[in-house]
PDB file of C-alpha atoms in Angstrom:
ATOM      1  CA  UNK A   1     110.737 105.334  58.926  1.00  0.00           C
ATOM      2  CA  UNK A   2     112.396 107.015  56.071  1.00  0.00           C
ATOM      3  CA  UNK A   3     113.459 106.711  52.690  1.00  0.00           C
ATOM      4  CA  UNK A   4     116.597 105.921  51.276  1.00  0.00           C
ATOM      5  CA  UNK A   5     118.605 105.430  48.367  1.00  0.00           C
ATOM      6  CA  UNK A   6     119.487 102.886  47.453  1.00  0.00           C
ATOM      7  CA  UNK A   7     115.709 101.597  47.582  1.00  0.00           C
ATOM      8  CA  UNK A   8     115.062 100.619  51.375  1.00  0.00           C
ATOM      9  CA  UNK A   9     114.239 102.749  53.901  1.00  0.00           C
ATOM     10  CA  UNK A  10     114.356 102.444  57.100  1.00  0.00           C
ATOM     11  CA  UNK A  11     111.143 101.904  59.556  1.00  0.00           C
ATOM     12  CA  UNK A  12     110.758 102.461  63.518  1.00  0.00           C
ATOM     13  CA  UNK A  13     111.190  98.783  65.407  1.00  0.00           C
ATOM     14  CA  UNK A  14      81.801  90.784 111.239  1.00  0.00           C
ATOM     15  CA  UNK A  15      81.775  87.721 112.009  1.00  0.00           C
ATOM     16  CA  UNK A  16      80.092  86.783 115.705  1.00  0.00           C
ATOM     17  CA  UNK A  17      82.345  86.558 118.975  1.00  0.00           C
ATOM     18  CA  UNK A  18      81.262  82.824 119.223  1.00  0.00           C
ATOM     19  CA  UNK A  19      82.474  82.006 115.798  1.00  0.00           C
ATOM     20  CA  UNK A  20      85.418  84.132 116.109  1.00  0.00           C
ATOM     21  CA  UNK A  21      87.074  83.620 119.523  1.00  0.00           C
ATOM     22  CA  UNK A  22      89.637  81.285 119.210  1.00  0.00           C
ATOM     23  CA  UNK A  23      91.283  82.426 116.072  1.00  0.00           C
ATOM     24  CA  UNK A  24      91.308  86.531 117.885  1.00  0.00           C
ATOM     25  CA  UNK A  25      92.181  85.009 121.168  1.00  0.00           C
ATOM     26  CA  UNK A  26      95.498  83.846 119.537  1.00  0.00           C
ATOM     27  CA  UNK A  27      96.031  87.111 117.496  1.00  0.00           C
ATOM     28  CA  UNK A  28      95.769  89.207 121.144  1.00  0.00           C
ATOM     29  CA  UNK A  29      98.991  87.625 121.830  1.00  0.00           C
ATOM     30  CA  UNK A  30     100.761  88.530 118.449  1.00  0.00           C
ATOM     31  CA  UNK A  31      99.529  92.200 118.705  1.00  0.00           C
ATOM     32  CA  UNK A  32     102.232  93.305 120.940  1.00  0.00           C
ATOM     33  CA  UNK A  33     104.556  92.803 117.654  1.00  0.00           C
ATOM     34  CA  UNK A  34     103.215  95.919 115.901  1.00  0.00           C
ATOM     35  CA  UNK A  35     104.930  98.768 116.882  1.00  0.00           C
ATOM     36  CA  UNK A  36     102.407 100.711 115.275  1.00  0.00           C
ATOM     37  CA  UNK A  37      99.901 100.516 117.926  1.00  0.00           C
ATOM     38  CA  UNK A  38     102.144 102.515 119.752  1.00  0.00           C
ATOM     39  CA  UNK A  39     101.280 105.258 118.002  1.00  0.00           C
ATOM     40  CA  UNK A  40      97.465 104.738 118.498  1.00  0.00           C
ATOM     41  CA  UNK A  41      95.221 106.269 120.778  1.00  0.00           C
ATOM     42  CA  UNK A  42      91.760 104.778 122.328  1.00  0.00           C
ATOM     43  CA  UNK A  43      89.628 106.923 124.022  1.00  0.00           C
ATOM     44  CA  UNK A  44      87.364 104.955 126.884  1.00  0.00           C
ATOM     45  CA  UNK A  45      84.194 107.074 127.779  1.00  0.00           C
ATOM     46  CA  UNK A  46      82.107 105.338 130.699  1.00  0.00           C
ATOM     47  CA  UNK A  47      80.591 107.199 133.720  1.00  0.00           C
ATOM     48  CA  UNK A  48      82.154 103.903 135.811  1.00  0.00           C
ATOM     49  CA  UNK A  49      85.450 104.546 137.195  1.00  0.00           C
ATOM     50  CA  UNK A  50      85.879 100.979 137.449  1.00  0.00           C
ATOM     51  CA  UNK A  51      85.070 100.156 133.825  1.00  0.00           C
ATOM     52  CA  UNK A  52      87.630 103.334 132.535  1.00  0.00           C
ATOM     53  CA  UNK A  53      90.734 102.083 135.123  1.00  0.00           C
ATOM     54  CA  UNK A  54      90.226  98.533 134.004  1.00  0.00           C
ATOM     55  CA  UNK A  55      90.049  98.972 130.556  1.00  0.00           C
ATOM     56  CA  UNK A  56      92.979 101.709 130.530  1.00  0.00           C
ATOM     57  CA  UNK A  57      94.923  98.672 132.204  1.00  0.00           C
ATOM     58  CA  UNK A  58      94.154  95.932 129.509  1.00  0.00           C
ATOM     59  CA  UNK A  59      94.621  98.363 126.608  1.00  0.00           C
ATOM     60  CA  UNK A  60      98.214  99.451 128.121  1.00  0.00           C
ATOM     61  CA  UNK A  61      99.122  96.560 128.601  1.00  0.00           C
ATOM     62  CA  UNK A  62      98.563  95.569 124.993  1.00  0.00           C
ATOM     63  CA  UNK A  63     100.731  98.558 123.698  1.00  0.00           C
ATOM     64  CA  UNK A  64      97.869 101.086 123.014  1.00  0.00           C
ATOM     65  CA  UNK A  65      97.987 104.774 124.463  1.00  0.00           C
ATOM     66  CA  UNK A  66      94.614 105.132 126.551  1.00  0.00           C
ATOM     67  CA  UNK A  67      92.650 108.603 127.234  1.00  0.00           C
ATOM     68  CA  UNK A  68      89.281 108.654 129.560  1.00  0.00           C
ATOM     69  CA  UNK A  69      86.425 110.513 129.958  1.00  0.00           C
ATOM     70  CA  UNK A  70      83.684 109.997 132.292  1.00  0.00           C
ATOM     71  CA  UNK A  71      80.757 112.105 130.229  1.00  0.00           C
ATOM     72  CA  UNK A  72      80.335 112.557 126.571  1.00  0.00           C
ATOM     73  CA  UNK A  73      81.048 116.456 126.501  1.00  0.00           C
ATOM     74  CA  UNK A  74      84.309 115.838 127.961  1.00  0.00           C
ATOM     75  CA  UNK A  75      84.427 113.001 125.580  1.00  0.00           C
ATOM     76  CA  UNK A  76      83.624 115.475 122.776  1.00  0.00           C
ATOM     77  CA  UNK A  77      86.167 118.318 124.172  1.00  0.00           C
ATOM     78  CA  UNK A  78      88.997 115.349 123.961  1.00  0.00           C
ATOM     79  CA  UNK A  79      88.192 114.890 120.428  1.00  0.00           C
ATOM     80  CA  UNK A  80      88.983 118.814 119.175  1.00  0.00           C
ATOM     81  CA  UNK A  81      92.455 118.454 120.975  1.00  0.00           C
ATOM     82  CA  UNK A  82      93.451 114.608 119.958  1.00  0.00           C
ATOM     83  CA  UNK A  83      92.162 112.334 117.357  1.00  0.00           C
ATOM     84  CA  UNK A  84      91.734 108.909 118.710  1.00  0.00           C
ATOM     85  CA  UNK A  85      91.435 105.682 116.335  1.00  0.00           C
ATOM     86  CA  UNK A  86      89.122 103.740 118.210  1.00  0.00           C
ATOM     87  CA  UNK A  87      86.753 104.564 120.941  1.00  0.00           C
ATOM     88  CA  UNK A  88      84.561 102.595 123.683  1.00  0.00           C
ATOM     89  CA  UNK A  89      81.819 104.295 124.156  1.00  0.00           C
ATOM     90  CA  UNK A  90      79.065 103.787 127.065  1.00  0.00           C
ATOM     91  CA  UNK A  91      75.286 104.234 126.487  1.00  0.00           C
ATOM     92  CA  UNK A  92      73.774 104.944 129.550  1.00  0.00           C
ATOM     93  CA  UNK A  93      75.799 108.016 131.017  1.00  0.00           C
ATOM     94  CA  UNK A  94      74.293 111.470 132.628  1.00  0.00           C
ATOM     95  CA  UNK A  95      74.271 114.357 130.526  1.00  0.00           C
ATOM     96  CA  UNK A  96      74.772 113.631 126.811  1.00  0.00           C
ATOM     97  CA  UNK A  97      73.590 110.150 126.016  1.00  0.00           C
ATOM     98  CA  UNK A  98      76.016 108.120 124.286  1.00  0.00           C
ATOM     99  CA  UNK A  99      73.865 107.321 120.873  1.00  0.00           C
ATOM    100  CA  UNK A 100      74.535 111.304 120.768  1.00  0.00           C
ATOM    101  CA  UNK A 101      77.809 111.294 121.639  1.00  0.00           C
ATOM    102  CA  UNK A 102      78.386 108.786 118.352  1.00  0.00           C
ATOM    103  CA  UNK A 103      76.635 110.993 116.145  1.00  0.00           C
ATOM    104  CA  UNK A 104      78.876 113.807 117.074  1.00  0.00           C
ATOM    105  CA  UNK A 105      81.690 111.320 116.585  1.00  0.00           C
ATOM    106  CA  UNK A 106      79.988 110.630 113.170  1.00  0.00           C
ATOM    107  CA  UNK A 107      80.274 114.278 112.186  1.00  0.00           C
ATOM    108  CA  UNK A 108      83.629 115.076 113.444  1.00  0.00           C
ATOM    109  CA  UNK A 109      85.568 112.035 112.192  1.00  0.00           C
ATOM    110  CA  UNK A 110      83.514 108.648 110.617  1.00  0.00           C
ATOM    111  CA  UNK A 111      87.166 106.867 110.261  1.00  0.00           C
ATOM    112  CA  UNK A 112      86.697 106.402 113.628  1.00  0.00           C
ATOM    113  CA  UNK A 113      85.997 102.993 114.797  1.00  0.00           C
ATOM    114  CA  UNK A 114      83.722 103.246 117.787  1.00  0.00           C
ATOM    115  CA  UNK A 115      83.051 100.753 120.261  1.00  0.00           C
ATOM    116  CA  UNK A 116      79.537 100.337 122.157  1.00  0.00           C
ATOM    117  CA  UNK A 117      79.887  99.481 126.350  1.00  0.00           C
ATOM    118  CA  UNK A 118      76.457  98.836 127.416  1.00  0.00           C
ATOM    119  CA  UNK A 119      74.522  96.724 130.339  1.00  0.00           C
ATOM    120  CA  UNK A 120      71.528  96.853 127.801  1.00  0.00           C
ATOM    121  CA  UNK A 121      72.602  94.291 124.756  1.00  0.00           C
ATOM    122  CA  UNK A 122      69.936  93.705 123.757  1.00  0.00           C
ATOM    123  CA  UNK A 123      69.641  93.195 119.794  1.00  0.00           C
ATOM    124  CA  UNK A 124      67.630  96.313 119.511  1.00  0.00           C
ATOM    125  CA  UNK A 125      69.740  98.261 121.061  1.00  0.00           C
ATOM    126  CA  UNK A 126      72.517  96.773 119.407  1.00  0.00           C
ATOM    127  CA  UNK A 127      71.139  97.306 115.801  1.00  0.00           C
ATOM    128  CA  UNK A 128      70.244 101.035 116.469  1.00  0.00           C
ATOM    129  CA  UNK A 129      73.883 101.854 117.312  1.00  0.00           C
ATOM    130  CA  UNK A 130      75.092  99.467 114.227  1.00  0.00           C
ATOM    131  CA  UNK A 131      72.630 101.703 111.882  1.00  0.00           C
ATOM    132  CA  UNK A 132      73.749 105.068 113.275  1.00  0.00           C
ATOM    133  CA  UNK A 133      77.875 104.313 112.423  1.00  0.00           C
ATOM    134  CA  UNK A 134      79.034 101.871 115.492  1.00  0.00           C
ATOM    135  CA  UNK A 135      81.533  99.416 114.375  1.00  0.00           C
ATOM    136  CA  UNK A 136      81.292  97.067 117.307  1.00  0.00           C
ATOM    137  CA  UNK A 137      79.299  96.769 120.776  1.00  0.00           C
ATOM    138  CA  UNK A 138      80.938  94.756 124.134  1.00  0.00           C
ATOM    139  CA  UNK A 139      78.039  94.084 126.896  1.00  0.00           C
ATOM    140  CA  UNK A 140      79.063  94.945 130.259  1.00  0.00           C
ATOM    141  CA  UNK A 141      80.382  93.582 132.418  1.00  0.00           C
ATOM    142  CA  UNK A 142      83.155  91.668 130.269  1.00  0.00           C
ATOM    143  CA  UNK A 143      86.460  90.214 130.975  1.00  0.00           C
ATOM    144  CA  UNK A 144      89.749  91.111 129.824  1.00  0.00           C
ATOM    145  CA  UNK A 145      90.256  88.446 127.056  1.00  0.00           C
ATOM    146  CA  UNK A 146      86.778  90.007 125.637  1.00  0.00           C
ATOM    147  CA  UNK A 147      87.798  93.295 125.399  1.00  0.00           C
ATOM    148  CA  UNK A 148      91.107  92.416 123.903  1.00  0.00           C
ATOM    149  CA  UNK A 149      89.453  90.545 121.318  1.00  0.00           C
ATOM    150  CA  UNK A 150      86.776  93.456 120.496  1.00  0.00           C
ATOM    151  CA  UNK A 151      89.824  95.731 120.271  1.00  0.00           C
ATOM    152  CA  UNK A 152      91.868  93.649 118.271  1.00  0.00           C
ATOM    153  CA  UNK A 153      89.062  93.049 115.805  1.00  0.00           C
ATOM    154  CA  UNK A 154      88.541  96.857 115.448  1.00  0.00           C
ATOM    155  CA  UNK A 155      92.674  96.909 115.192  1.00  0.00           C
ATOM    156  CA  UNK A 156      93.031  94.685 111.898  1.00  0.00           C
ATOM    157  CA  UNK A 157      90.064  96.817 110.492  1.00  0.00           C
ATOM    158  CA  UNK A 158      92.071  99.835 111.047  1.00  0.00           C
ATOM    159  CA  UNK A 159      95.638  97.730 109.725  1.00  0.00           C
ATOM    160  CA  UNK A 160      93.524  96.937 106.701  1.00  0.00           C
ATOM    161  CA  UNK A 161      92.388 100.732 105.851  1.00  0.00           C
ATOM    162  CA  UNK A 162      95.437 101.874 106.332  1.00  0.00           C
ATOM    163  CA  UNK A 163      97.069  99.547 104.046  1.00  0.00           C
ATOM    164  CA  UNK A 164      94.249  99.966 101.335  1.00  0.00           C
ATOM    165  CA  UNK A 165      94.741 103.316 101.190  1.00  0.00           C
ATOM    166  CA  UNK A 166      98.242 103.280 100.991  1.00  0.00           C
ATOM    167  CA  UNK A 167      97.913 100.747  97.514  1.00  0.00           C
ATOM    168  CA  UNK A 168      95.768 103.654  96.333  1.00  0.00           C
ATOM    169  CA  UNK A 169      98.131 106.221  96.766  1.00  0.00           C
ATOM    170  CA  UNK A 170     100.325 103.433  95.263  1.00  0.00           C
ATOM    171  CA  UNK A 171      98.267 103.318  91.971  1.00  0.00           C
ATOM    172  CA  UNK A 172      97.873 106.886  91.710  1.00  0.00           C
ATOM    173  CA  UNK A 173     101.754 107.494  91.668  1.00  0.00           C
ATOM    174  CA  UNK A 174     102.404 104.314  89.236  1.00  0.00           C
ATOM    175  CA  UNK A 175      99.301 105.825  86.879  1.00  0.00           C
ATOM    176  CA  UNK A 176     101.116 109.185  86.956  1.00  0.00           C
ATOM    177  CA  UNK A 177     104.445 107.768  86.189  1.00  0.00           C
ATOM    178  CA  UNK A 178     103.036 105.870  83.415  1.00  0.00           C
ATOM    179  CA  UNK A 179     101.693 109.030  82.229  1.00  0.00           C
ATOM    180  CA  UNK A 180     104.962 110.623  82.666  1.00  0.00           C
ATOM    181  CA  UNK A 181     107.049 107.857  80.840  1.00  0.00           C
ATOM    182  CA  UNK A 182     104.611 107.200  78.131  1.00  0.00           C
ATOM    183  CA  UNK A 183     104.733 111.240  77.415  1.00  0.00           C
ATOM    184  CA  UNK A 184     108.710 110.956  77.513  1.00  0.00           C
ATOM    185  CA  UNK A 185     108.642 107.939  75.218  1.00  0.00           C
ATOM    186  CA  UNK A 186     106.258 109.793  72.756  1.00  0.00           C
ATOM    187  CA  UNK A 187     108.590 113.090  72.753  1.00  0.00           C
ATOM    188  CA  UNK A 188     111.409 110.919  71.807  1.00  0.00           C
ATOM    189  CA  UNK A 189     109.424 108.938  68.901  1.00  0.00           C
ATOM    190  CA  UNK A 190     108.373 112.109  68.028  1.00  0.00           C
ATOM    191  CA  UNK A 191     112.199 113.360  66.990  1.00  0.00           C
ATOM    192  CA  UNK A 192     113.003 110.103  65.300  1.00  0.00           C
ATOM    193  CA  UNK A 193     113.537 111.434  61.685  1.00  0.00           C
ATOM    194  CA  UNK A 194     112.701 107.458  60.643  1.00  0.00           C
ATOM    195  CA  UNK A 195     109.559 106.442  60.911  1.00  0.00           C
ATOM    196  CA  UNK A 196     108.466 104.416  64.970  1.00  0.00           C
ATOM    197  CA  UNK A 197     105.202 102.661  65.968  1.00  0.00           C
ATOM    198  CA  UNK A 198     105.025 100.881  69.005  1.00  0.00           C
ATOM    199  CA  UNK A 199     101.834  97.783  69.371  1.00  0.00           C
ATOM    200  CA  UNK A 200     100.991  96.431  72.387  1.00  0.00           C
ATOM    201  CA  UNK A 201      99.979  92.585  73.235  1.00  0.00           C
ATOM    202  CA  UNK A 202      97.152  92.940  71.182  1.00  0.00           C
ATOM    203  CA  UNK A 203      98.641  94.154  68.298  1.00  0.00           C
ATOM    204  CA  UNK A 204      96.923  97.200  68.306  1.00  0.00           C
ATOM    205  CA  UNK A 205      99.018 100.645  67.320  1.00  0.00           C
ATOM    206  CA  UNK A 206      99.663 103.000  70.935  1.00  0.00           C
ATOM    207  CA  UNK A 207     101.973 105.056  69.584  1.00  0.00           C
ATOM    208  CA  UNK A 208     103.563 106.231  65.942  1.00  0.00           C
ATOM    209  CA  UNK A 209     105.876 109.183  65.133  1.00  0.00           C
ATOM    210  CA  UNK A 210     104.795 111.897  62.298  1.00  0.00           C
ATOM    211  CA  UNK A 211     107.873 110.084  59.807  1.00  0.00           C
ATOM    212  CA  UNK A 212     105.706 106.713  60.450  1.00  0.00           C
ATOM    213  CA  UNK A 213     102.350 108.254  59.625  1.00  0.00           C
ATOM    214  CA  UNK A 214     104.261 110.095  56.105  1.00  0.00           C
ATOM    215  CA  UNK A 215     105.678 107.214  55.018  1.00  0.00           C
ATOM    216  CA  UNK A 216     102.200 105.321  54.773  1.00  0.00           C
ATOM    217  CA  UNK A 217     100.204 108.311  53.766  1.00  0.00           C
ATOM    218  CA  UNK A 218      98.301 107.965  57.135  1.00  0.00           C
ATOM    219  CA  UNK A 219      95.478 110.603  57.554  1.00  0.00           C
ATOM    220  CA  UNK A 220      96.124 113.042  60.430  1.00  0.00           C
ATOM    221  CA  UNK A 221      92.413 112.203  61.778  1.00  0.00           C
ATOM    222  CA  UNK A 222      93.435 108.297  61.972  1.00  0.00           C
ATOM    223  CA  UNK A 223      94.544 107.966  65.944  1.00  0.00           C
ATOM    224  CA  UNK A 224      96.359 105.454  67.556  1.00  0.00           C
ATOM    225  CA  UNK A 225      94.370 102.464  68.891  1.00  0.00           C
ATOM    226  CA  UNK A 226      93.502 100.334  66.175  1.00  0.00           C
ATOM    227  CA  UNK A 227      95.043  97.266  64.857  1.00  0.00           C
ATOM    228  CA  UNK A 228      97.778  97.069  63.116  1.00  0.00           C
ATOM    229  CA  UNK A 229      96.240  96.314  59.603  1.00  0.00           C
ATOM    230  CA  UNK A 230      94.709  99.706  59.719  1.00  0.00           C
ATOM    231  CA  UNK A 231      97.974 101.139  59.619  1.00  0.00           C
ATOM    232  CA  UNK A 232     100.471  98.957  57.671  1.00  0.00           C
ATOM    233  CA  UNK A 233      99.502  97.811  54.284  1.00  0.00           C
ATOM    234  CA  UNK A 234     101.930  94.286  54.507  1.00  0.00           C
ATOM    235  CA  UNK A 235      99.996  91.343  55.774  1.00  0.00           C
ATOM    236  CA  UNK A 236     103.610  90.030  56.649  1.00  0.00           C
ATOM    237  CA  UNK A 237     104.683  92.119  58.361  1.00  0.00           C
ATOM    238  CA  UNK A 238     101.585  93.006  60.624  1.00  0.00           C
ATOM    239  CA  UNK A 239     102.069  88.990  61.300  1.00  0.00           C
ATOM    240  CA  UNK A 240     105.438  89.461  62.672  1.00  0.00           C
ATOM    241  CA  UNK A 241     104.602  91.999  64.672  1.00  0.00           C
ATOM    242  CA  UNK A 242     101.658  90.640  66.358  1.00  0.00           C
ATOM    243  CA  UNK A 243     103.446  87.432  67.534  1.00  0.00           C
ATOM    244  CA  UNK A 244     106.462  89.620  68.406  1.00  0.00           C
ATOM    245  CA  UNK A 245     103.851  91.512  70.579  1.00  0.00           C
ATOM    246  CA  UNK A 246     102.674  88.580  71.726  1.00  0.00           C
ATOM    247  CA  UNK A 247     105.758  86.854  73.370  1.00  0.00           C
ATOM    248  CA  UNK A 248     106.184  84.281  70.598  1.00  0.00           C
ATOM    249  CA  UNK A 249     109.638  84.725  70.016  1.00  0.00           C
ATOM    250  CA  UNK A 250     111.617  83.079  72.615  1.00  0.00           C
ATOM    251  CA  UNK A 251     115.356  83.686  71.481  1.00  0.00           C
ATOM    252  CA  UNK A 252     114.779  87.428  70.713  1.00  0.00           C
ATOM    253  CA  UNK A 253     118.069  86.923  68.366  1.00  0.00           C
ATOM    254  CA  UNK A 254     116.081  84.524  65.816  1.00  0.00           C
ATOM    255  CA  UNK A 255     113.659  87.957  65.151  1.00  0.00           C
ATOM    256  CA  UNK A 256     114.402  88.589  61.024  1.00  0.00           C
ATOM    257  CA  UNK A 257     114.937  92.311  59.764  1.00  0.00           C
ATOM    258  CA  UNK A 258     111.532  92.692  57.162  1.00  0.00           C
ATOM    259  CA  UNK A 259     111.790  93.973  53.246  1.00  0.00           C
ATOM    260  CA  UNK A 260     108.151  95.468  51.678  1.00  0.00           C
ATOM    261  CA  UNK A 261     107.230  97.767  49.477  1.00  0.00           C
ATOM    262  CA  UNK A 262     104.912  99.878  49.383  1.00  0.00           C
ATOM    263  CA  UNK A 263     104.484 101.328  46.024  1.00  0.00           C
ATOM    264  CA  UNK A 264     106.449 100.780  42.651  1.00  0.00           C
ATOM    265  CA  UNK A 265     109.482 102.853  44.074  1.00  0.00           C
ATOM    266  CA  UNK A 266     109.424 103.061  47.502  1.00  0.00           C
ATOM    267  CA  UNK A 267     111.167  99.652  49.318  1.00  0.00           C
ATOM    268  CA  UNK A 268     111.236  99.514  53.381  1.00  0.00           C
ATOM    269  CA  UNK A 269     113.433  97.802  55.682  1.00  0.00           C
ATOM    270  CA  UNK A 270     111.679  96.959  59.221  1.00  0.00           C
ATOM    271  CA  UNK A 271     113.266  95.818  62.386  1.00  0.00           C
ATOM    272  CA  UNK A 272     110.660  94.699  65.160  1.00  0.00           C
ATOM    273  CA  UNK A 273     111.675  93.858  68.683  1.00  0.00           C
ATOM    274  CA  UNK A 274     109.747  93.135  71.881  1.00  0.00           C
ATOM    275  CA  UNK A 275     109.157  95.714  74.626  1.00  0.00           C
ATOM    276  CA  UNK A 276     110.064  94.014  77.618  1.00  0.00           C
ATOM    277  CA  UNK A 277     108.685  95.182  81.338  1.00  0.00           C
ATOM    278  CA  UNK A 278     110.441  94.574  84.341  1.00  0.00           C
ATOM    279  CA  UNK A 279     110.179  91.070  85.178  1.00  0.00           C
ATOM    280  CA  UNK A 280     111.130  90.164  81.567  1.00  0.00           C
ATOM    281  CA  UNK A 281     107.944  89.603  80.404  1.00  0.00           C
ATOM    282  CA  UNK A 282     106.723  90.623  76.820  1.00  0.00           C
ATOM    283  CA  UNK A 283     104.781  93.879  76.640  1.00  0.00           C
ATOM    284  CA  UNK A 284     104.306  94.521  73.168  1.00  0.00           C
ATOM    285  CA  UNK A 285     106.522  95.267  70.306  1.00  0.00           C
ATOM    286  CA  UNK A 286     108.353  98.844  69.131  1.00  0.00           C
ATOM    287  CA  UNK A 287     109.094  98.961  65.107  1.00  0.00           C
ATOM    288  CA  UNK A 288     111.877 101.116  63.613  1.00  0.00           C
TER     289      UNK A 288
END
């Protein structure tokens, strides 16, 4: 805002299988839609041939790229050379014991989602894998439609990460923009030789230029982020502004230009407007 003459101035405007099985049974026949999983890798470890062919067959079937390993330390020596998502996992094996084989899992990736096979499912047994990082446990034997369902659980738990952290990254590049547009917005208030203050829908004061903080004598110590009456001296005008910054003004056109004064000599002219966002909705208000 600055003075003039004549005398205005101008100022800136896990649930259970049971309860579960019907709903998954259906979504086993929708997976085969998401080209994604083509890109996914399961890793079976069971000392059974049987149990790795058969399960290699469902999961290919489904869309999934299968790896197998009958022993844990070959299990273990897949895992430095490819990083599956999900892996089934047996208990009882020779050699390395699966419960170890998970906490070396644990320690070189916990994203992954891994999968207990065991003949002993018992609820103990069950719990001490749950505790030590196991997402899931299938009791063997099992039939195809269980082991699709057990996979496809584990699959929407993985769709469902993936997608949360992609939001995040989301935020984090929206926050910095913000940062980056409010810091452009500010440099350009900042050259305004008339005086700018911008409120948001609280009417509270986010940003003013040096001419707006000369023309009302503000202190250099007073920062944005109070309310407007700490900064403007006209109850009028901090009216107008607040129901400007407030949406109240439906035909933008009908917003009036705003004569004060200030002191004996020194007569301003404001002309609020909305800041609008994207979707046309009210924001705040910018005065010049």
């Amino acid at each position: 805002m600055a003075e003039r003459s004549p005398p205005k101035a101008s100022l800136a405007r896990s649930p259970p299988l049971s309860s579960t099985f019907p709903l998954l049974l259906i979504a086993t026949k929708e997976i085969k839609l998401d080209n994604s999983i083509n890109n996914t890798l399961i890793l079976i470890v069971d000392d059974e041939k049987d149990i790795r062919d058969g399960s290699k067959r469902i999961l290919s079937r489904i869309g999934f790229q299968v790896n197998t390993a009958s022993r844990g330390d070959k299990a273990l020596d897949i895992l430095k050379k490819e990083r599956p998502s999900i892996v089934f996992l047996d208990l009882k094996m020779p050699g390395m014991g699966g419960m170890e084989v998970l906490e070396q899992i644990r320690e070189i990736d916990e994203t992954i989602l891994v999968i207990i096979i065991t003949g002993y499912a018992t609820v103990e047994t069950a719990t001490k894998a749950m505790k030590r990082g196991a997402y899931d446990f299938i009791p063997k034997p099992f039939e195809p439609d269980q082991m699709r369902i057990v996979v496809n659980r584990a699959w929407e738990k993985i769709q469902l990460t993936r997608e949360t952290e992609k939001l995040e990254q989301e935020r984090k590049r929206t926050l910095l923009d913000l940062d980056t547009e409010k810091s452009r917005i500010h440099t350009i208030l900042e050259s305004f030789p008339n005086g700018a203050m911008v409120t948001n829908t609280h009417g509270q004061v986010v940003l003013m230029n040096p001419a707006f903080r000369r023309l009302f004598q503000l202190s250099s110590d007073l920062k944005p982020g109070g309310l407007i009456e700490d900064y403007v001296p006209d109850k009028g005008l901090c009216e107008l502004v607040k129901e400007i910054s407030q949406g109240k003004y439906i035909d933008y056109g009908d917003i009036p230009d705003y004569e004060f004064t200030i002191s004996d000599n020194k007569y301003l002219l404001a002309r609020p407007q909305p800041v609008l966002g994207e979707k046309n909705e009210c924001l705040g208000a910018v005065v010049n």
